[in-house]
Coordinates of C-alpha atoms and ligand atoms in Angstrom, one line a residue:
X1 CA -61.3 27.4 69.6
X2 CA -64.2 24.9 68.3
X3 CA -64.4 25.9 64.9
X4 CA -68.3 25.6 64.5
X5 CA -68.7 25.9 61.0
X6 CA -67.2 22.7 59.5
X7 CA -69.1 21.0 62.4
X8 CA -72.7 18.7 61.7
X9 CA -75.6 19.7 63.0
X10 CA -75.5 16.7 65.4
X11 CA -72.4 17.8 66.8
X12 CA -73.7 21.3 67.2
X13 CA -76.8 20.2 68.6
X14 CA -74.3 17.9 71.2
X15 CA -72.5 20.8 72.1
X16 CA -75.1 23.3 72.7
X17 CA -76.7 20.6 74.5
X18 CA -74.0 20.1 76.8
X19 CA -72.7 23.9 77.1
X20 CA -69.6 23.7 75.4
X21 CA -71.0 26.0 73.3
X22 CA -74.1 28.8 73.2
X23 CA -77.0 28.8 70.5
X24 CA -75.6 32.3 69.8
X25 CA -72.1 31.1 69.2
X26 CA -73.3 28.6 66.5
X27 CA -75.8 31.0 64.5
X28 CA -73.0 34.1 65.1
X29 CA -70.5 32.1 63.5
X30 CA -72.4 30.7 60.6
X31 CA -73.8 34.3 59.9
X32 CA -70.4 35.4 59.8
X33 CA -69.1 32.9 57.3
X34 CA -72.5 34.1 55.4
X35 CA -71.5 37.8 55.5
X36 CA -67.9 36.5 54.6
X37 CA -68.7 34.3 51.3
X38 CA -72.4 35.3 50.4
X39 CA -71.3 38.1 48.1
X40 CA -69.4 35.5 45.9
X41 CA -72.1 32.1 46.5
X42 CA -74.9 34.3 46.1
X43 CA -76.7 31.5 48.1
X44 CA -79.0 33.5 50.1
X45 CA -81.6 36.4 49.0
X46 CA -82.0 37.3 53.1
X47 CA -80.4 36.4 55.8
X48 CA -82.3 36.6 59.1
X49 CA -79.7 38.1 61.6
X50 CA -82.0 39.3 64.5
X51 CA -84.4 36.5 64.6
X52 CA -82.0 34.2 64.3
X53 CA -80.1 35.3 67.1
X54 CA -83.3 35.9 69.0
X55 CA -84.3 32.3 68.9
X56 CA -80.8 31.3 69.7
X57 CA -80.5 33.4 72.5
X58 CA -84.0 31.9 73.8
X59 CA -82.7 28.6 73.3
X60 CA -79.7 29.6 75.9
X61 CA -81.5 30.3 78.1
X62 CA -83.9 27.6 78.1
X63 CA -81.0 25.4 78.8
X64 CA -79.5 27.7 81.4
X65 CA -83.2 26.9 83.2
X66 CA -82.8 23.3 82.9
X67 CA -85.8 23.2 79.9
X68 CA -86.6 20.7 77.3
X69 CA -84.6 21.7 74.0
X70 CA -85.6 20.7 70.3
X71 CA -84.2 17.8 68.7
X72 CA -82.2 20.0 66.8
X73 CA -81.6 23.0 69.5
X74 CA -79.4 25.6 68.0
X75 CA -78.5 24.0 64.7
X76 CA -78.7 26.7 61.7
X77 CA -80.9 26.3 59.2
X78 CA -81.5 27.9 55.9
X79 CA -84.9 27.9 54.0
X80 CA -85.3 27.4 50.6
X81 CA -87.3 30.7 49.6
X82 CA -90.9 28.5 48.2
X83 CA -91.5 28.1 52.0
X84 CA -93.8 30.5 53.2
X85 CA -92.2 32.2 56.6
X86 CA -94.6 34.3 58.4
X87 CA -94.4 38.1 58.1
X88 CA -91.1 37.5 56.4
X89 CA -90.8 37.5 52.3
X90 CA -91.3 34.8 50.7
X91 CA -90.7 35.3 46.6
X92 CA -90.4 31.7 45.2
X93 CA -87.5 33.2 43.3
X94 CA -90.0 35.7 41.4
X95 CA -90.5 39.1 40.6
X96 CA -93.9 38.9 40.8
X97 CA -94.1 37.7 44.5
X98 CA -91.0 39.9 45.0
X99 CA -92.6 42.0 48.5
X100 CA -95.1 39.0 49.6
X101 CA -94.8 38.5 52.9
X102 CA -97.1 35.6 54.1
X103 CA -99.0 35.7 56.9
X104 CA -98.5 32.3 58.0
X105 CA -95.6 29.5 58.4
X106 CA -95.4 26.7 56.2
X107 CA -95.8 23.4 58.4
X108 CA -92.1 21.9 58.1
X109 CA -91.6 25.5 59.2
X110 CA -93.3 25.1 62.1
X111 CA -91.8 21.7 63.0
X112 CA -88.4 22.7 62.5
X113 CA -88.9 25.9 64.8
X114 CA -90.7 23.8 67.1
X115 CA -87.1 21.5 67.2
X116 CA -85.6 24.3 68.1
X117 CA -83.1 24.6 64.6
X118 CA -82.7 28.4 64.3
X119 CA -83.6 29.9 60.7
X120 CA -81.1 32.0 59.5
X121 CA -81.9 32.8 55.7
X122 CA -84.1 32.4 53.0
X123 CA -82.6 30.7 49.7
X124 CA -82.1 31.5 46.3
X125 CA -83.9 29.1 43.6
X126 CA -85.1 28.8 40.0
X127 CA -88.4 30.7 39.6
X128 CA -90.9 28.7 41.0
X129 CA -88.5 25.9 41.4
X130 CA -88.6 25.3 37.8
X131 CA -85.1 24.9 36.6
X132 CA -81.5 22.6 36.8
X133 CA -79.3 25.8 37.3
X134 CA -80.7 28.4 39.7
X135 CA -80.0 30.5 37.0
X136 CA -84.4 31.1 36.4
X137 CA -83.8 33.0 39.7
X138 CA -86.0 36.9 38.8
X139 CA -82.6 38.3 41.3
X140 CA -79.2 36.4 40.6
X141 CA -77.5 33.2 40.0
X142 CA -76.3 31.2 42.4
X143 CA -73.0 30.0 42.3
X144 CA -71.4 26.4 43.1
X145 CA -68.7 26.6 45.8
X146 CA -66.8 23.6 44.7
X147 CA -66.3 26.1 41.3
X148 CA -67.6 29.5 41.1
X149 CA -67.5 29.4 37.5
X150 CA -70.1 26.9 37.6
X151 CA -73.7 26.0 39.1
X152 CA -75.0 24.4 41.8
X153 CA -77.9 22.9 40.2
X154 CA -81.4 23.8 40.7
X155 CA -84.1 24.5 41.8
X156 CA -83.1 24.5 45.2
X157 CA -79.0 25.7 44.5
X158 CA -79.2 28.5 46.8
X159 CA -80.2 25.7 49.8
X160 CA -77.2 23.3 48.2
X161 CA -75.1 26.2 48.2
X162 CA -75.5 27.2 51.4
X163 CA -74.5 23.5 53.0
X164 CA -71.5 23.4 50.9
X165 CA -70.2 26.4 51.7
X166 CA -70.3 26.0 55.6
X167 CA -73.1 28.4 55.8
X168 CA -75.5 26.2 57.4
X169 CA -75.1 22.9 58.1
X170 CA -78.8 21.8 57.2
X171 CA -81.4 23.7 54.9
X172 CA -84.5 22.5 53.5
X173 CA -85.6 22.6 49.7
X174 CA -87.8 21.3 47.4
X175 CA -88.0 18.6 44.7
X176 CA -90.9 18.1 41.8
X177 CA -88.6 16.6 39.5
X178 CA -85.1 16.4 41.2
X179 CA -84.8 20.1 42.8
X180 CA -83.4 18.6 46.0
X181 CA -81.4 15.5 44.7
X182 CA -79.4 17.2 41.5
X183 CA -78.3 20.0 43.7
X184 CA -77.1 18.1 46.2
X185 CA -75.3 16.0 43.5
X186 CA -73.5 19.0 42.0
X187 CA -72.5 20.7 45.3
X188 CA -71.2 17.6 46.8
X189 CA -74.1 16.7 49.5
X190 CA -76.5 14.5 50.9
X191 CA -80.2 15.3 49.4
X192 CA -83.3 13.4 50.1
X193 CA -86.9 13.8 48.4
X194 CA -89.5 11.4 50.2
X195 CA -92.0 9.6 49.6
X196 CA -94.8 11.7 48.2
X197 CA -97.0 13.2 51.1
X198 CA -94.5 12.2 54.2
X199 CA -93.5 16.0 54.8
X200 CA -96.6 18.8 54.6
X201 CA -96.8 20.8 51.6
X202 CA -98.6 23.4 53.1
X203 CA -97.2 26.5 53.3
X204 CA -95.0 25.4 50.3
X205 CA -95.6 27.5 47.2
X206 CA -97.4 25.2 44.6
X207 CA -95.6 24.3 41.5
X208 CA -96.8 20.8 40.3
X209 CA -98.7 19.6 43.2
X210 CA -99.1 15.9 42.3
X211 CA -95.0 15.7 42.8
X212 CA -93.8 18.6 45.2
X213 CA -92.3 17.1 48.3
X214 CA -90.0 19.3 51.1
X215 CA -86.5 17.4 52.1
X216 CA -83.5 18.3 53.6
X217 CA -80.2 19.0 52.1
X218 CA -77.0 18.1 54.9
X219 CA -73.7 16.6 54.8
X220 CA -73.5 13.7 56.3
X221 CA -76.8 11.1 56.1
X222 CA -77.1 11.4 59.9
X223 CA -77.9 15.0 59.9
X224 CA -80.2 14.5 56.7
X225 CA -82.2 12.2 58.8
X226 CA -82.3 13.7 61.9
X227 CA -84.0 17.3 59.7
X228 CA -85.9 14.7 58.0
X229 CA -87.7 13.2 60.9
X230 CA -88.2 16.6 62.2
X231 CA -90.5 17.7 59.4
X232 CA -92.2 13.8 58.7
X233 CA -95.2 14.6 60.2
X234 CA -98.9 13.6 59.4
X235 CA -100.7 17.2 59.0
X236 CA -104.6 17.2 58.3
X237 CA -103.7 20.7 56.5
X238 CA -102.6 19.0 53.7
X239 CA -104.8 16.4 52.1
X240 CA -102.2 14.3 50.4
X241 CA -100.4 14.6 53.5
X242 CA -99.8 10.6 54.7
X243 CA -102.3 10.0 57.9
X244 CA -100.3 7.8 59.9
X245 CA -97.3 8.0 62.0
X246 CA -94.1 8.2 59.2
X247 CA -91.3 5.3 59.4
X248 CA -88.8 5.4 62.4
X249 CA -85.8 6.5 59.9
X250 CA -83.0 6.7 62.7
X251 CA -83.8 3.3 64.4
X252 CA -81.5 1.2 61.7
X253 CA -79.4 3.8 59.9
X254 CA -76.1 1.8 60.8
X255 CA -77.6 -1.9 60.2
X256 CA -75.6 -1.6 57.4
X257 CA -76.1 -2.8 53.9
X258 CA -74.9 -6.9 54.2
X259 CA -77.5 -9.5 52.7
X260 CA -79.9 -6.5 50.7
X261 CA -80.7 -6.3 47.8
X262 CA -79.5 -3.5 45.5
X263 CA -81.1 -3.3 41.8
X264 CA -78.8 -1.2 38.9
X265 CA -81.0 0.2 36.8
X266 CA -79.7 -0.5 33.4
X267 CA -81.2 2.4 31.7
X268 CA -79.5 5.1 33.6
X269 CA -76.3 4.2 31.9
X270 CA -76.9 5.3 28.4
X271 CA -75.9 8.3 25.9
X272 CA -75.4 11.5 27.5
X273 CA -74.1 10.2 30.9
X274 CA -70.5 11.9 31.3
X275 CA -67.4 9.3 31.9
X276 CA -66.5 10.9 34.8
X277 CA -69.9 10.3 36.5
X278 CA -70.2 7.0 35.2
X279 CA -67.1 5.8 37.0
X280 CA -67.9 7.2 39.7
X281 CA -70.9 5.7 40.4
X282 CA -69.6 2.4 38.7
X283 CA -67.4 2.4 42.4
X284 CA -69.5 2.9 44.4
X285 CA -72.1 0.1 43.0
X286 CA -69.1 -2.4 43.4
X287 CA -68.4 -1.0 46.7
X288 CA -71.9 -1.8 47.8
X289 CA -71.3 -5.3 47.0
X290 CA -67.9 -5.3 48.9
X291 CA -70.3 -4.0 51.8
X292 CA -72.1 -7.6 50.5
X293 CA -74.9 -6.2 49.4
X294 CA -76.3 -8.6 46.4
X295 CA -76.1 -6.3 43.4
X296 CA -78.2 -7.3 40.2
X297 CA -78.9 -5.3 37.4
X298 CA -82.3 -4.2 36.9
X299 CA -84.5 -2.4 33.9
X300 CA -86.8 0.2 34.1
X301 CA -88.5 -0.1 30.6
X302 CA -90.4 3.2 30.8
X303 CA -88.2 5.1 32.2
X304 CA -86.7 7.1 29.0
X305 CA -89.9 8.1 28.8
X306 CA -90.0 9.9 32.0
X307 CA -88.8 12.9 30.8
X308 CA -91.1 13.9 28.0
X309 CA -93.7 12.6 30.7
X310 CA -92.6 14.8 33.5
X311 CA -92.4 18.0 31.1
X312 CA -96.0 17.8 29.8
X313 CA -97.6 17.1 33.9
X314 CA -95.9 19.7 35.4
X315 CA -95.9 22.1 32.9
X316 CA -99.7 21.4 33.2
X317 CA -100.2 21.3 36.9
X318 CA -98.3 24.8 37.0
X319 CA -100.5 26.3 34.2
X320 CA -103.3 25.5 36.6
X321 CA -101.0 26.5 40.1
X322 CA -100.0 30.0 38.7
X323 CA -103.3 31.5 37.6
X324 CA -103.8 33.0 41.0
X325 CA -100.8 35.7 40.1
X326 CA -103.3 37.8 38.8
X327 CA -102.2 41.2 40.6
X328 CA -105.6 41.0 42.3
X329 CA -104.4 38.7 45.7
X330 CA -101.4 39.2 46.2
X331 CA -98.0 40.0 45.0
X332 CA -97.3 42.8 41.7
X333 CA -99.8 44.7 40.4
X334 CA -99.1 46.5 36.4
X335 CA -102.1 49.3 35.9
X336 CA -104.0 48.4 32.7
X337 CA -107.6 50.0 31.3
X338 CA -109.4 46.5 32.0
X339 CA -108.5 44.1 34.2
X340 CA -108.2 41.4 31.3
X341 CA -105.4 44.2 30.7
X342 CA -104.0 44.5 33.9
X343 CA -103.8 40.8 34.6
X344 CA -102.0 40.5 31.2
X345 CA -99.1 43.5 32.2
X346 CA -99.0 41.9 35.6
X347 CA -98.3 38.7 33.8
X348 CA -95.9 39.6 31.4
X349 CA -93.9 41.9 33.5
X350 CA -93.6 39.2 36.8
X351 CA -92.7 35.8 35.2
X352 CA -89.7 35.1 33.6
X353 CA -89.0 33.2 30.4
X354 CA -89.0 30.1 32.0
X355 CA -92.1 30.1 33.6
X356 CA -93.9 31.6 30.8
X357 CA -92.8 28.8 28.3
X358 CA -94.2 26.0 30.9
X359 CA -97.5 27.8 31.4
X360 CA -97.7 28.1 27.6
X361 CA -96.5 24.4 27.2
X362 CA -99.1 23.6 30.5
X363 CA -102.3 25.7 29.4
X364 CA -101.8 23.9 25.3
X365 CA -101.7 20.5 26.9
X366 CA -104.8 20.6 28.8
X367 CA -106.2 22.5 26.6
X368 CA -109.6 20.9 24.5
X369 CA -108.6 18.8 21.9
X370 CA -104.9 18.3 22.7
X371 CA -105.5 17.4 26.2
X372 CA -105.7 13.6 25.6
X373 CA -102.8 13.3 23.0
X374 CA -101.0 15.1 25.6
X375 CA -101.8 15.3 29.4
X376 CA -103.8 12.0 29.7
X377 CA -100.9 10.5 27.6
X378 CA -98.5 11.3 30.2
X379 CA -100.2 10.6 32.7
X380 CA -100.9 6.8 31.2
X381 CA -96.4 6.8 30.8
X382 CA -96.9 7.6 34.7
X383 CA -98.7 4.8 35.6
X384 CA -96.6 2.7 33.7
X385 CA -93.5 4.1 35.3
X386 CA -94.8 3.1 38.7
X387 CA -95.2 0.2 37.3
X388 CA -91.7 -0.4 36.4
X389 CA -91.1 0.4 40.1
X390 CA -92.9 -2.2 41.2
X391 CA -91.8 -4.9 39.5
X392 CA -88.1 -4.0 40.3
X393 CA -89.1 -3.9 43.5
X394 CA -90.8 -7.2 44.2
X395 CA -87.1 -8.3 44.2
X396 CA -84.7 -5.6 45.8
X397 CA -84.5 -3.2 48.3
X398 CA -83.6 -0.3 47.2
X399 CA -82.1 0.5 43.8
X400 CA -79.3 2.7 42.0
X401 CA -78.2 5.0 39.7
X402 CA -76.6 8.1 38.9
X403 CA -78.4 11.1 40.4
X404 CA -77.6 13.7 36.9
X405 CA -75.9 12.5 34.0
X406 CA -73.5 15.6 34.5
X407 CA -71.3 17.1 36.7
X408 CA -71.9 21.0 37.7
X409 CA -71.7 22.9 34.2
X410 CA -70.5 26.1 33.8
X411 CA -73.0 29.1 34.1
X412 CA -74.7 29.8 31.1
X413 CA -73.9 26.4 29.1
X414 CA -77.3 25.5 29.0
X415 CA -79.7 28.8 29.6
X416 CA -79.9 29.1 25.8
X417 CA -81.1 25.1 25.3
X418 CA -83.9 24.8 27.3
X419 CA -83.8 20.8 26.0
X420 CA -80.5 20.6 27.5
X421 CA -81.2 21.7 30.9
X422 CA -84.1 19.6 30.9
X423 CA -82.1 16.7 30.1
X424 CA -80.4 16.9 33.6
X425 CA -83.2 16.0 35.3
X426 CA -83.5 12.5 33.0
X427 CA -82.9 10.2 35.7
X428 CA -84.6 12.3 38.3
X429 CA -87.9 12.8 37.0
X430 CA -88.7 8.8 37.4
X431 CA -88.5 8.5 40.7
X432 CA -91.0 11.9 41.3
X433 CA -93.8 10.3 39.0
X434 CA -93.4 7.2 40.9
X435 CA -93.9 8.7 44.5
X436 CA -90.8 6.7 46.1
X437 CA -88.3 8.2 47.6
X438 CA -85.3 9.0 46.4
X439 CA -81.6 10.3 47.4
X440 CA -78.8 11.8 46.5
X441 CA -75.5 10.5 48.3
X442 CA -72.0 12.1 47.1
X443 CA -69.4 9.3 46.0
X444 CA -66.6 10.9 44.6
X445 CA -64.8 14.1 42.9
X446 CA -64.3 13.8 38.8
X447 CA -61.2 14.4 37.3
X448 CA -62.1 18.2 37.2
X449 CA -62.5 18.3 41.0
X450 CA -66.4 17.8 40.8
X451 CA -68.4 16.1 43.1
X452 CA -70.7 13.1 41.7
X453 CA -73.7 11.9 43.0
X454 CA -75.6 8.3 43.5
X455 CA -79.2 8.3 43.2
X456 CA -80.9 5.2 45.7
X457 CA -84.6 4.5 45.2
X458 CA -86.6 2.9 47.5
X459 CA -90.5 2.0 47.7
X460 CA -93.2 4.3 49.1
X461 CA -92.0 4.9 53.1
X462 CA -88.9 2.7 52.7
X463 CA -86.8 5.8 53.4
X464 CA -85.4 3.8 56.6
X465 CA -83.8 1.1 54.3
X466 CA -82.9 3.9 51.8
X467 CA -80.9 5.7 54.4
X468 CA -79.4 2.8 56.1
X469 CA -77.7 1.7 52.6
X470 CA -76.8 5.3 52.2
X471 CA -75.0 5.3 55.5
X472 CA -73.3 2.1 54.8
X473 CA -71.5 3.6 51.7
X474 CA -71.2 6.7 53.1
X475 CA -68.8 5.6 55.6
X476 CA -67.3 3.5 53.1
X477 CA -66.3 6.0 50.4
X478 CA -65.4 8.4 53.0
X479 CA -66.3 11.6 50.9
X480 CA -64.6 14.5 52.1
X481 CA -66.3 17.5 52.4
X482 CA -64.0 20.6 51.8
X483 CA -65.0 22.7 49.2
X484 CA -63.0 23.8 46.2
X485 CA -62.7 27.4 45.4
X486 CA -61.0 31.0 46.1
X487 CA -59.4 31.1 49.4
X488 CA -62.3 32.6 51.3
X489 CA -64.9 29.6 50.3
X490 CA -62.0 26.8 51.7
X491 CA -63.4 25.5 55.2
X492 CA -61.6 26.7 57.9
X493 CA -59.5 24.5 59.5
X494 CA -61.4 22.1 61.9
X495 CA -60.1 22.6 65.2
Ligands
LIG501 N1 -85.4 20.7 37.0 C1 -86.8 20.3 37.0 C2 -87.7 21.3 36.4 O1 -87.2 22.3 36.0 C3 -87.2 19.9 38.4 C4 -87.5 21.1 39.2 C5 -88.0 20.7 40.6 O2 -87.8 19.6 41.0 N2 -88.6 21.7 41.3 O3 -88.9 21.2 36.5

């Protein structure tokens, strides 16, 4: 018996393909292994049982009538819940969208239907995707399966979760700041943000629109990729959406890494970054050179100063996003004698702490007086942190560092400090203000058993070098992929 869950997408997709095995195998058994482990993970806030196996069930017998399948036919997906899924709720991880249910599917929705993956779930996350825990979820934490005492990282950690506990093989979340990438770090996966405008953002729940971008969380690079060029599509929906055809990103993923040019940034490996991470990655960099890869170490002046940056713009952009919860359009309603009352109660009642601090920190910012000593300010450190980019960039390829300074941390360590959750995302944030893209490629355990994550940086629409590197070292370091944890989160045995 083909045990399906440990399997990649591209090897379900092969064997649906060639009817070794049914669409309605593949979802039955990954629905199972949700229904088995989801109580503990907490990686899902709904699971889509009938459509799922309606769509895979379609998909059977489509290839039973010798049709045209999806490039991803049959392969489960889960859905990071900022994604608006027609006629199903959507809640961006809030109370106050907690019974919205949109009436329309967010593009790289569409396009991953329209491959045929089948969409089994919608994902836990921080509130509004703001967070490093996925403990700013309004409805639970979600828990890391390498550790269930810990988390999986945020804002997408229900979507990490859900990869690295076998119960999907590919899910797509979001990153503004590092919401795909530091999950995927902590949880021991492959995590890519793109380049800013490649994937559609509409349909996806705004948080700070000049950074969100959709990506794909998977295990091996391949299967990243292959979701990736799914949802890479030009869409005149969205006006920051790219308007050309995106990069061919599977043409030279095993090229390999010989004779490029790999930049260390030299700032990423300074107070705060935990031994174990550093040796990690330390490896890996000298692995990439054993691949013969020419690895130089490079400086990104302004990048320290991407965090403070990063928590003044989308603090702002959000202030500006979230003003249409106003229990008018959508979502909760509180009663109040005026509406300036009733807005208020609706307000105070639907966000969390979280969220209220950033619109508080967002509306002060841009507010008259402040908002040059604070937004334009941040916005000039922005510029100057593309800048940085650049110049590294006239000379390498693609460059590295740690993804997080951390390892996942226990639940609750840092839900009292909001400084010191914000802190994970210091080497993440750069990289979002930039544009580039930007990865997350597991390269080892820690001496507690923790997965640790590189970061590779590329320039705008480079992804295809970005990947290819990532492959190279991929199949170098050999990570394994078996989850730590209580006897019901180990894989089962591959067959
Ligand atoms: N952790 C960062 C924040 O809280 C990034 C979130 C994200 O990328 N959505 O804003």
């Amino acid at each position: 018996m083909i045990d399906l869950v440990t399997r990649s997408a591209l090897e379900l997709r092969d064997l649906v393909a060639a009817g070794e095995v049914s669409a309605v195998d593949v979802a039955t058994a990954h629905l199972e292994r949700i229904h088995a482990t989801d109580e503990r993970v907490g990686a899902f806030l709904r699971t889509l049982d009938d459509e799922a196996l309606a769509h895979a069930a379609d998909i059977d017998r489509r290839r039973a009538a010798g049709e045209d399948l999806g490039m991803l036919a049959g392969v489960p997906l889960a859905v990071k819940d900022l994604l608006c899924t027609r006629g199903v709720e959507t809640t961006a991880g809030s109370r106050i969208l907690a019974d919205y249910r949109p009436p329309y599917d967010a593009t790289a929705v569409i396009h991953a239907r329209e491959a045929d993956a089948v969409i089994i779930g919608k994902t836990n996350m921080d509130e509004f995707a703001m967070g490093s825990s996925c403990e700013n979820s309004a409805f639970f934490p979600t828990r890391n399966p390498w550790d269930l005492g810990r988390v999986p990282g945020g804002s997408s950690g229900g979507s990490a979760a859900a990869v690295a506990a076998f119960q999907a093989p590919l899910a797509l979340g979001t990153d503004t700041g590092g919401s795909i990438r530091q999950p995927a770090s902590l949880c021991g996966l492959v995590g890519v943000k793109p380049t800013y405008g490649l994937v559609s953002r509409y349909g996806l729940i705004a948080f700070a629109s000049s950074l969100d971008q959709i990506g794909p969380f998977a295990r091996t690079v391949v299967d990243a990729a292959e979701l990736l060029t799914v949802i890479a599509r030009p869409d005149p929906r969205d006006s920051t959406s790219i308007p050309k055809p995106p990069p061919n990103l599977l043409a030279g993923l095993d090229d390999g890494a010989d004779g490029l040019r790999v930049g260390v940034v030299a700032e990423f490996f300074g107070d705060g970054l935990e031994a174990g991470v550093r040796t990690r990655v330390t490896e890996a960099v000298e692995r990439l050179a054993g691949l013969g890869a020419d690895v130089v170490e490079v400086s990104l002046p302004h990048a320290p100063y991407g965090l403070p940056a990063y928590y003044l713009i989308a603090p702002s952009e959000c202030s500006s996003n979230l003003a249409r919860y106003d229990g008018v359009r959508y979502g909760l309603r509180e009663e109040g004698a005026t509406s300036a009352a009733m807005m208020a109660a609706t307000r105070g009642a639907g966000f969390g702490t979280e969220v209220k601090r950033r619109l508080m920190i967002g509306t002060y910012a841009l507010s008259a007086g402040y908002y040059d000593a604070y937004y334009a300010q941040a916005q000039r450190v922005r510029t100057l942190i593309a800048r940085d980019f650049d110049a590294v960039f006239a000379n390498c390829d693609v460059i590295v560092g740690p993804t997080a300074p951390t390892a996942a941390f226990p639940l609750g360590a840092k839900t009292d400090d909001p400084l010191a959750m914000y802190l994970n995302d210091i080497y993440s944030v750069p990289a979002s203000l930039a544009g580039i893209p930007a990865m997350n490629l597991p390269v080892g355990l820690d001496d507690d058993g923790l997965p640790v994550g590189l970061q590779l940086m590329a320039p705008m629409l480079d992804e295809p070098v970005m990947l290819r590197v990532a492959r190279a070292l991929e199949a170098a370091v050999g990570f394994a992929t078996t989850p730590r944890g209580p006897e019901a989160l180990e894989a089962p045995a591959a067959a």
